[in-house]
PDB file of C-alpha atoms and ligand atoms in Angstrom:
ATOM      1  CA  MET X 203     103.934  71.405 110.650  1.00  0.00           C
ATOM      2  CA  LYS X 204     106.945  71.098 108.327  1.00  0.00           C
ATOM      3  CA  PHE X 205     109.279  73.853 107.188  1.00  0.00           C
ATOM      4  CA  GLU X 206     110.716  74.142 103.696  1.00  0.00           C
ATOM      5  CA  PRO X 207     113.424  76.670 102.752  1.00  0.00           C
ATOM      6  CA  THR X 208     113.189  78.543  99.463  1.00  0.00           C
ATOM      7  CA  ASP X 209     115.744  80.065  97.102  1.00  0.00           C
ATOM      8  CA  ILE X 210     115.420  83.316  99.079  1.00  0.00           C
ATOM      9  CA  ALA X 211     117.062  83.219 102.526  1.00  0.00           C
ATOM     10  CA  GLY X 212     114.505  84.369 105.094  1.00  0.00           C
ATOM     11  CA  LEU X 213     111.531  83.058 103.132  1.00  0.00           C
ATOM     12  CA  THR X 214     110.219  79.735 104.466  1.00  0.00           C
ATOM     13  CA  VAL X 215     107.239  77.685 103.310  1.00  0.00           C
ATOM     14  CA  ILE X 216     105.340  76.115 106.217  1.00  0.00           C
ATOM     15  CA  HIS X 217     103.317  72.984 105.466  1.00  0.00           C
ATOM     16  CA  TYR X 218     100.477  72.913 107.972  1.00  0.00           C
ATOM     17  CA  GLN X 219      98.987  69.538 108.869  1.00  0.00           C
ATOM     18  CA  PRO X 220      95.189  69.961 108.922  1.00  0.00           C
ATOM     19  CA  PHE X 221      93.115  67.696 111.100  1.00  0.00           C
ATOM     20  CA  ALA X 222      89.709  66.644 109.728  1.00  0.00           C
ATOM     21  CA  ASP X 223      86.822  64.763 111.231  1.00  0.00           C
ATOM     22  CA  ALA X 224      83.061  64.554 110.892  1.00  0.00           C
ATOM     23  CA  ARG X 225      82.736  68.088 112.333  1.00  0.00           C
ATOM     24  CA  GLY X 226      85.034  69.703 109.771  1.00  0.00           C
ATOM     25  CA  GLY X 227      88.675  70.752 110.057  1.00  0.00           C
ATOM     26  CA  PHE X 228      91.332  72.152 112.389  1.00  0.00           C
ATOM     27  CA  VAL X 229      94.668  73.800 111.486  1.00  0.00           C
ATOM     28  CA  LYS X 230      97.375  74.803 113.956  1.00  0.00           C
ATOM     29  CA  THR X 231      99.171  77.871 112.540  1.00  0.00           C
ATOM     30  CA  ILE X 232     101.733  78.870 115.220  1.00  0.00           C
ATOM     31  CA  HIS X 233     103.623  76.451 117.502  1.00  0.00           C
ATOM     32  CA  ARG X 234     106.349  77.859 119.760  1.00  0.00           C
ATOM     33  CA  GLU X 235     108.613  74.805 119.863  1.00  0.00           C
ATOM     34  CA  SER X 236     108.428  74.163 116.105  1.00  0.00           C
ATOM     35  CA  PHE X 237     109.096  77.813 115.278  1.00  0.00           C
ATOM     36  CA  GLU X 238     111.955  78.036 117.778  1.00  0.00           C
ATOM     37  CA  GLN X 239     113.577  74.900 116.339  1.00  0.00           C
ATOM     38  CA  GLU X 240     113.554  76.617 112.929  1.00  0.00           C
ATOM     39  CA  GLY X 241     114.905  79.870 114.355  1.00  0.00           C
ATOM     40  CA  LEU X 242     111.673  81.678 113.543  1.00  0.00           C
ATOM     41  CA  GLU X 243     109.950  84.217 115.767  1.00  0.00           C
ATOM     42  CA  TRP X 244     106.775  82.799 117.287  1.00  0.00           C
ATOM     43  CA  GLN X 245     105.662  85.973 119.086  1.00  0.00           C
ATOM     44  CA  PHE X 246     103.872  88.581 116.981  1.00  0.00           C
ATOM     45  CA  ALA X 247     102.877  92.178 117.657  1.00  0.00           C
ATOM     46  CA  GLU X 248      99.872  92.300 115.349  1.00  0.00           C
ATOM     47  CA  SER X 249      97.536  89.990 113.512  1.00  0.00           C
ATOM     48  CA  TYR X 250      94.929  90.879 110.935  1.00  0.00           C
ATOM     49  CA  PHE X 251      93.097  89.360 107.995  1.00  0.00           C
ATOM     50  CA  SER X 252      91.905  90.670 104.658  1.00  0.00           C
ATOM     51  CA  ILE X 253      88.980  89.564 102.498  1.00  0.00           C
ATOM     52  CA  SER X 254      89.516  89.882  98.762  1.00  0.00           C
ATOM     53  CA  ALA X 255      87.364  89.541  95.712  1.00  0.00           C
ATOM     54  CA  ARG X 256      88.773  87.527  92.827  1.00  0.00           C
ATOM     55  CA  ASP X 257      91.582  89.224  90.835  1.00  0.00           C
ATOM     56  CA  VAL X 258      92.587  91.574  93.656  1.00  0.00           C
ATOM     57  CA  ILE X 259      96.311  92.303  93.973  1.00  0.00           C
ATOM     58  CA  ARG X 260      97.537  93.652  97.313  1.00  0.00           C
ATOM     59  CA  GLY X 261     101.178  94.670  97.492  1.00  0.00           C
ATOM     60  CA  MET X 262     104.085  94.879  97.262  1.00  0.00           C
ATOM     61  CA  HIS X 263     104.374  95.887 100.921  1.00  0.00           C
ATOM     62  CA  PHE X 264     107.022  96.018 103.617  1.00  0.00           C
ATOM     63  CA  GLN X 265     108.085  98.113 106.591  1.00  0.00           C
ATOM     64  CA  VAL X 266     111.583  99.626 106.874  1.00  0.00           C
ATOM     65  CA  PRO X 267     113.756  99.758 109.986  1.00  0.00           C
ATOM     66  CA  PRO X 268     113.369 100.344 112.868  1.00  0.00           C
ATOM     67  CA  HIS X 269     109.905  98.832 112.414  1.00  0.00           C
ATOM     68  CA  ASP X 270     110.733  96.234 109.791  1.00  0.00           C
ATOM     69  CA  HIS X 271     109.108  92.941 110.566  1.00  0.00           C
ATOM     70  CA  ASP X 272     108.779  89.244 109.905  1.00  0.00           C
ATOM     71  CA  LYS X 273     105.382  88.337 108.501  1.00  0.00           C
ATOM     72  CA  LEU X 274     103.486  85.033 108.705  1.00  0.00           C
ATOM     73  CA  VAL X 275     100.834  84.697 105.987  1.00  0.00           C
ATOM     74  CA  HIS X 276      98.302  81.967 105.323  1.00  0.00           C
ATOM     75  CA  VAL X 277      94.977  81.533 103.559  1.00  0.00           C
ATOM     76  CA  VAL X 278      92.011  80.780 105.797  1.00  0.00           C
ATOM     77  CA  LYS X 279      89.568  80.459 102.913  1.00  0.00           C
ATOM     78  CA  GLY X 280      90.109  80.652  99.146  1.00  0.00           C
ATOM     79  CA  SER X 281      93.278  80.763  97.098  1.00  0.00           C
ATOM     80  CA  ILE X 282      96.114  83.191  96.303  1.00  0.00           C
ATOM     81  CA  ILE X 283      99.350  83.397  94.411  1.00  0.00           C
ATOM     82  CA  ASP X 284     101.644  84.881  97.004  1.00  0.00           C
ATOM     83  CA  VAL X 285     104.687  86.788  95.712  1.00  0.00           C
ATOM     84  CA  VAL X 286     107.764  87.773  97.711  1.00  0.00           C
ATOM     85  CA  LEU X 287     110.487  90.091  96.337  1.00  0.00           C
ATOM     86  CA  ASP X 288     113.936  90.392  97.896  1.00  0.00           C
ATOM     87  CA  ILE X 289     114.762  94.103  98.393  1.00  0.00           C
ATOM     88  CA  ARG X 290     117.893  93.588 100.521  1.00  0.00           C
ATOM     89  CA  ASN X 291     120.564  95.322  98.443  1.00  0.00           C
ATOM     90  CA  ASP X 292     123.403  93.148  99.771  1.00  0.00           C
ATOM     91  CA  ALA X 293     121.551  89.833  99.387  1.00  0.00           C
ATOM     92  CA  PRO X 294     122.683  87.468  96.592  1.00  0.00           C
ATOM     93  CA  THR X 295     118.990  87.141  95.691  1.00  0.00           C
ATOM     94  CA  TYR X 296     118.408  90.921  95.601  1.00  0.00           C
ATOM     95  CA  GLY X 297     115.687  91.639  93.027  1.00  0.00           C
ATOM     96  CA  SER X 298     114.643  87.974  92.899  1.00  0.00           C
ATOM     97  CA  TRP X 299     111.054  86.922  93.506  1.00  0.00           C
ATOM     98  CA  VAL X 300     109.286  83.698  94.521  1.00  0.00           C
ATOM     99  CA  ALA X 301     105.612  82.996  93.700  1.00  0.00           C
ATOM    100  CA  THR X 302     103.771  80.371  95.789  1.00  0.00           C
ATOM    101  CA  LEU X 303     100.215  79.020  95.566  1.00  0.00           C
ATOM    102  CA  LEU X 304      98.632  79.210  99.023  1.00  0.00           C
ATOM    103  CA  ASN X 305      95.074  77.982  99.483  1.00  0.00           C
ATOM    104  CA  ASP X 306      92.613  76.207 101.731  1.00  0.00           C
ATOM    105  CA  GLU X 307      93.497  72.927 100.014  1.00  0.00           C
ATOM    106  CA  ASN X 308      97.305  72.817 100.260  1.00  0.00           C
ATOM    107  CA  ARG X 309      97.334  74.576 103.671  1.00  0.00           C
ATOM    108  CA  LYS X 310     100.728  76.121 103.035  1.00  0.00           C
ATOM    109  CA  ALA X 311     101.860  79.298 104.789  1.00  0.00           C
ATOM    110  CA  LEU X 312     104.799  81.638 104.259  1.00  0.00           C
ATOM    111  CA  TYR X 313     107.154  82.993 106.892  1.00  0.00           C
ATOM    112  CA  ILE X 314     108.491  86.170 105.289  1.00  0.00           C
ATOM    113  CA  GLY X 315     111.567  87.676 106.894  1.00  0.00           C
ATOM    114  CA  LYS X 316     112.645  91.320 107.147  1.00  0.00           C
ATOM    115  CA  GLY X 317     113.730  92.970 103.902  1.00  0.00           C
ATOM    116  CA  LEU X 318     111.256  91.074 101.750  1.00  0.00           C
ATOM    117  CA  ALA X 319     108.359  92.812  99.998  1.00  0.00           C
ATOM    118  CA  HIS X 320     105.078  90.921 100.010  1.00  0.00           C
ATOM    119  CA  GLY X 321     102.010  90.836  97.806  1.00  0.00           C
ATOM    120  CA  PHE X 322      99.395  88.452  96.478  1.00  0.00           C
ATOM    121  CA  LEU X 323      96.746  87.901  93.828  1.00  0.00           C
ATOM    122  CA  SER X 324      93.444  86.427  94.966  1.00  0.00           C
ATOM    123  CA  LEU X 325      92.216  83.605  92.734  1.00  0.00           C
ATOM    124  CA  GLU X 326      88.752  83.133  94.243  1.00  0.00           C
ATOM    125  CA  PRO X 327      86.005  85.450  95.520  1.00  0.00           C
ATOM    126  CA  ASP X 328      85.970  86.230  99.264  1.00  0.00           C
ATOM    127  CA  THR X 329      89.491  84.916  99.796  1.00  0.00           C
ATOM    128  CA  ILE X 330      90.546  85.408 103.424  1.00  0.00           C
ATOM    129  CA  VAL X 331      94.263  85.918 104.112  1.00  0.00           C
ATOM    130  CA  GLU X 332      95.523  86.108 107.691  1.00  0.00           C
ATOM    131  CA  TYR X 333      98.749  87.895 108.593  1.00  0.00           C
ATOM    132  CA  HIS X 334     100.859  88.024 111.751  1.00  0.00           C
ATOM    133  CA  THR X 335     103.650  90.624 111.971  1.00  0.00           C
ATOM    134  CA  THR X 336     106.454  90.925 114.530  1.00  0.00           C
ATOM    135  CA  THR X 337     106.123  94.713 114.753  1.00  0.00           C
ATOM    136  CA  GLN X 338     103.069  96.915 114.744  1.00  0.00           C
ATOM    137  CA  GLN X 339     102.057  99.028 111.796  1.00  0.00           C
ATOM    138  CA  HIS X 340     104.082 102.258 111.686  1.00  0.00           C
ATOM    139  CA  LYS X 341     102.812 104.447 108.860  1.00  0.00           C
ATOM    140  CA  ALA X 342     106.115 106.343 108.627  1.00  0.00           C
ATOM    141  CA  CYS X 343     107.948 103.055 108.038  1.00  0.00           C
ATOM    142  CA  GLU X 344     105.547 101.593 105.453  1.00  0.00           C
ATOM    143  CA  GLY X 345     106.939 101.121 101.987  1.00  0.00           C
ATOM    144  CA  GLY X 346     105.916  99.582  98.705  1.00  0.00           C
ATOM    145  CA  VAL X 347     107.090  98.526  95.264  1.00  0.00           C
ATOM    146  CA  LEU X 348     104.887  98.865  92.206  1.00  0.00           C
ATOM    147  CA  TRP X 349     103.249  95.491  91.606  1.00  0.00           C
ATOM    148  CA  ASN X 350     104.252  95.103  87.947  1.00  0.00           C
ATOM    149  CA  SER X 351     107.762  96.537  88.054  1.00  0.00           C
ATOM    150  CA  PHE X 352     110.051  93.715  89.112  1.00  0.00           C
ATOM    151  CA  GLY X 353     109.648  91.072  86.420  1.00  0.00           C
ATOM    152  CA  TYR X 354     106.884  88.879  87.776  1.00  0.00           C
ATOM    153  CA  GLU X 355     104.072  88.294  85.262  1.00  0.00           C
ATOM    154  CA  TRP X 356     100.880  88.182  87.330  1.00  0.00           C
ATOM    155  CA  PRO X 357      98.394  85.738  85.762  1.00  0.00           C
ATOM    156  CA  VAL X 358      95.515  88.223  85.671  1.00  0.00           C
ATOM    157  CA  ALA X 359      94.197  90.444  82.861  1.00  0.00           C
ATOM    158  CA  ALA X 360      92.532  93.228  84.841  1.00  0.00           C
ATOM    159  CA  PRO X 361      93.626  93.244  88.485  1.00  0.00           C
ATOM    160  CA  VAL X 362      91.871  95.303  91.159  1.00  0.00           C
ATOM    161  CA  LEU X 363      94.297  97.375  93.237  1.00  0.00           C
ATOM    162  CA  SER X 364      94.076 100.165  95.815  1.00  0.00           C
ATOM    163  CA  GLU X 365      95.027 103.674  94.718  1.00  0.00           C
ATOM    164  CA  ARG X 366      97.899 103.436  97.191  1.00  0.00           C
ATOM    165  CA  ASP X 367      99.274 100.300  95.569  1.00  0.00           C
ATOM    166  CA  LYS X 368      98.910 101.784  92.095  1.00  0.00           C
ATOM    167  CA  GLY X 369     100.952 104.771  93.219  1.00  0.00           C
ATOM    168  CA  PHE X 370     104.105 102.988  94.412  1.00  0.00           C
ATOM    169  CA  ALA X 371     107.382 103.670  92.602  1.00  0.00           C
ATOM    170  CA  ALA X 372     108.739 101.004  90.283  1.00  0.00           C
ATOM    171  CA  PHE X 373     111.423  98.683  91.622  1.00  0.00           C
ATOM    172  CA  SER X 374     114.850 100.118  90.948  1.00  0.00           C
ATOM    173  CA  HIS X 375     118.365  99.387  92.113  1.00  0.00           C
ATOM    174  CA  ALA X 376     118.570 102.970  93.346  1.00  0.00           C
ATOM    175  CA  GLN X 377     116.230 102.154  96.239  1.00  0.00           C
ATOM    176  CA  THR X 378     118.138 101.290  99.415  1.00  0.00           C
ATOM    177  CA  TRP X 379     115.503 100.504 102.030  1.00  0.00           C
ATOM    178  CA  PHE X 380     117.572  97.550 103.266  1.00  0.00           C
ATOM    179  CA  ALA X 381     121.117  98.494 102.275  1.00  0.00           C
TER     180      ALA X 381
HETATM  181  C1  T46 D  13      98.214  96.883 107.510  1.00  0.00           C
HETATM  182  C2  T46 D  13      97.283  97.724 108.274  1.00  0.00           C
HETATM  183  C3  T46 D  13      96.224  98.361 107.705  1.00  0.00           C
HETATM  184  N1  T46 D  13      95.413  99.127 108.466  1.00  0.00           N
HETATM  185  C4  T46 D  13      94.283  99.780 107.825  1.00  0.00           C
HETATM  186  C5  T46 D  13      94.661 100.819 106.799  1.00  0.00           C
HETATM  187  C6  T46 D  13      93.551 100.714 105.797  1.00  0.00           C
HETATM  188  O1  T46 D  13      92.459 101.529 106.216  1.00  0.00           O
HETATM  189  C7  T46 D  13      93.109  99.269 105.871  1.00  0.00           C
HETATM  190  C8  T46 D  13      93.699  98.427 104.766  1.00  0.00           C
HETATM  191  O2  T46 D  13      95.098  98.675 104.773  1.00  0.00           O
HETATM  192  P1  T46 D  13      95.910  98.366 103.480  1.00  0.00           P
HETATM  193  O3  T46 D  13      95.198  98.887 102.285  1.00  0.00           O
HETATM  194  O4  T46 D  13      97.339  98.758 103.725  1.00  0.00           O
HETATM  195  O5  T46 D  13      95.869  96.774 103.468  1.00  0.00           O
HETATM  196  P2  T46 D  13      96.466  95.854 102.331  1.00  0.00           P
HETATM  197  O6  T46 D  13      96.687  96.610 101.075  1.00  0.00           O
HETATM  198  O7  T46 D  13      95.593  94.660 102.318  1.00  0.00           O
HETATM  199  O8  T46 D  13      97.908  95.449 102.872  1.00  0.00           O
HETATM  200  C9  T46 D  13      98.078  94.187 103.433  1.00  0.00           C
HETATM  201  O9  T46 D  13      98.312  93.272 102.429  1.00  0.00           O
HETATM  202  C10 T46 D  13      99.652  93.188 101.949  1.00  0.00           C
HETATM  203  C11 T46 D  13      99.739  92.056 100.934  1.00  0.00           C
HETATM  204  C12 T46 D  13     100.637  93.051 103.036  1.00  0.00           C
HETATM  205  O10 T46 D  13     101.597  92.271 103.013  1.00  0.00           O
HETATM  206  C13 T46 D  13     100.489  94.008 104.118  1.00  0.00           C
HETATM  207  O11 T46 D  13     101.168  93.544 105.303  1.00  0.00           O
HETATM  208  C14 T46 D  13      99.108  94.314 104.543  1.00  0.00           C
HETATM  209  O12 T46 D  13      99.171  95.647 104.994  1.00  0.00           O
HETATM  210  O13 T46 D  13      93.559  98.789 107.133  1.00  0.00           O
HETATM  211  C15 T46 D  13      95.602  99.301 109.817  1.00  0.00           C
HETATM  212  O14 T46 D  13      94.858 100.011 110.480  1.00  0.00           O
HETATM  213  N2  T46 D  13      96.655  98.661 110.404  1.00  0.00           N
HETATM  214  C16 T46 D  13      97.500  97.881 109.703  1.00  0.00           C
HETATM  215  O15 T46 D  13      98.440  97.330 110.277  1.00  0.00           O
END
C-alpha cells in the first residue's frame, strides 16, 4: 500500500494494491508496519460498514474531544465521492474541503484524522463503505455539519439523506468544536 498526502494535513489517501487471480481478488486494508512508518494509528476501537443506494449522502460527521477519532474509510463494493471538511479553527486549511473518488476499481482509501468532518455520496446502488475508528461511538460527542453548507457542490440532483443529517446546523466560523 502507498500513502499520498493531501492539501489538508491529517488527511491521507491510501492506495491499496489488490491481488487478483483466477479465484477473484484480495485487498489488504490495514498493515501495522506500513501505518506505523506513516505515523498513522493502526489499532482501531470500532469497525462498521454501511450499504447505500445510489444518490445517498451520509455526513458530514465527526466526534469531538475527548472521543474524537481518526477514521479509515474504504469502499468494499461500488463507488463514492468522499468529502472531508477541515473544522479545526486554528488550521491553515480551516473550512477547506477535499473530494476524492473511492471505488472498487481504484481501491483507494482515506485516513481521516481528528478534527475533520466526513461524508460521502454513493454513485452506485448497494455501495458498501467500511469504516474503522480509533474511538468508539459516543453519542454525546457526535457532531455534524449540514451537507450543503460549506461550499462543496455535490454532483447529485436529489440526494437521499437521513433526517438527522438534514437537521445539522450550517457550517459557520462561530463553531469551535476543534478550537
Ligand atoms: C456510527 C454508528 C451508528 N450506529 C447506529 C446508529 C443508527 O441506528 C445506525 C446508523 O447510524 P448513522 O445514521 O449515524 O450512520 P451514518 O449516517 O451512515 O454515519 C456514518 O457515515 C458517515 C459518513 C460517517 O463518517 C460516520 O462515521 C458514520 O457514522 O447505526 C451505532 O450503533 N454505532 C455507531 O458507531
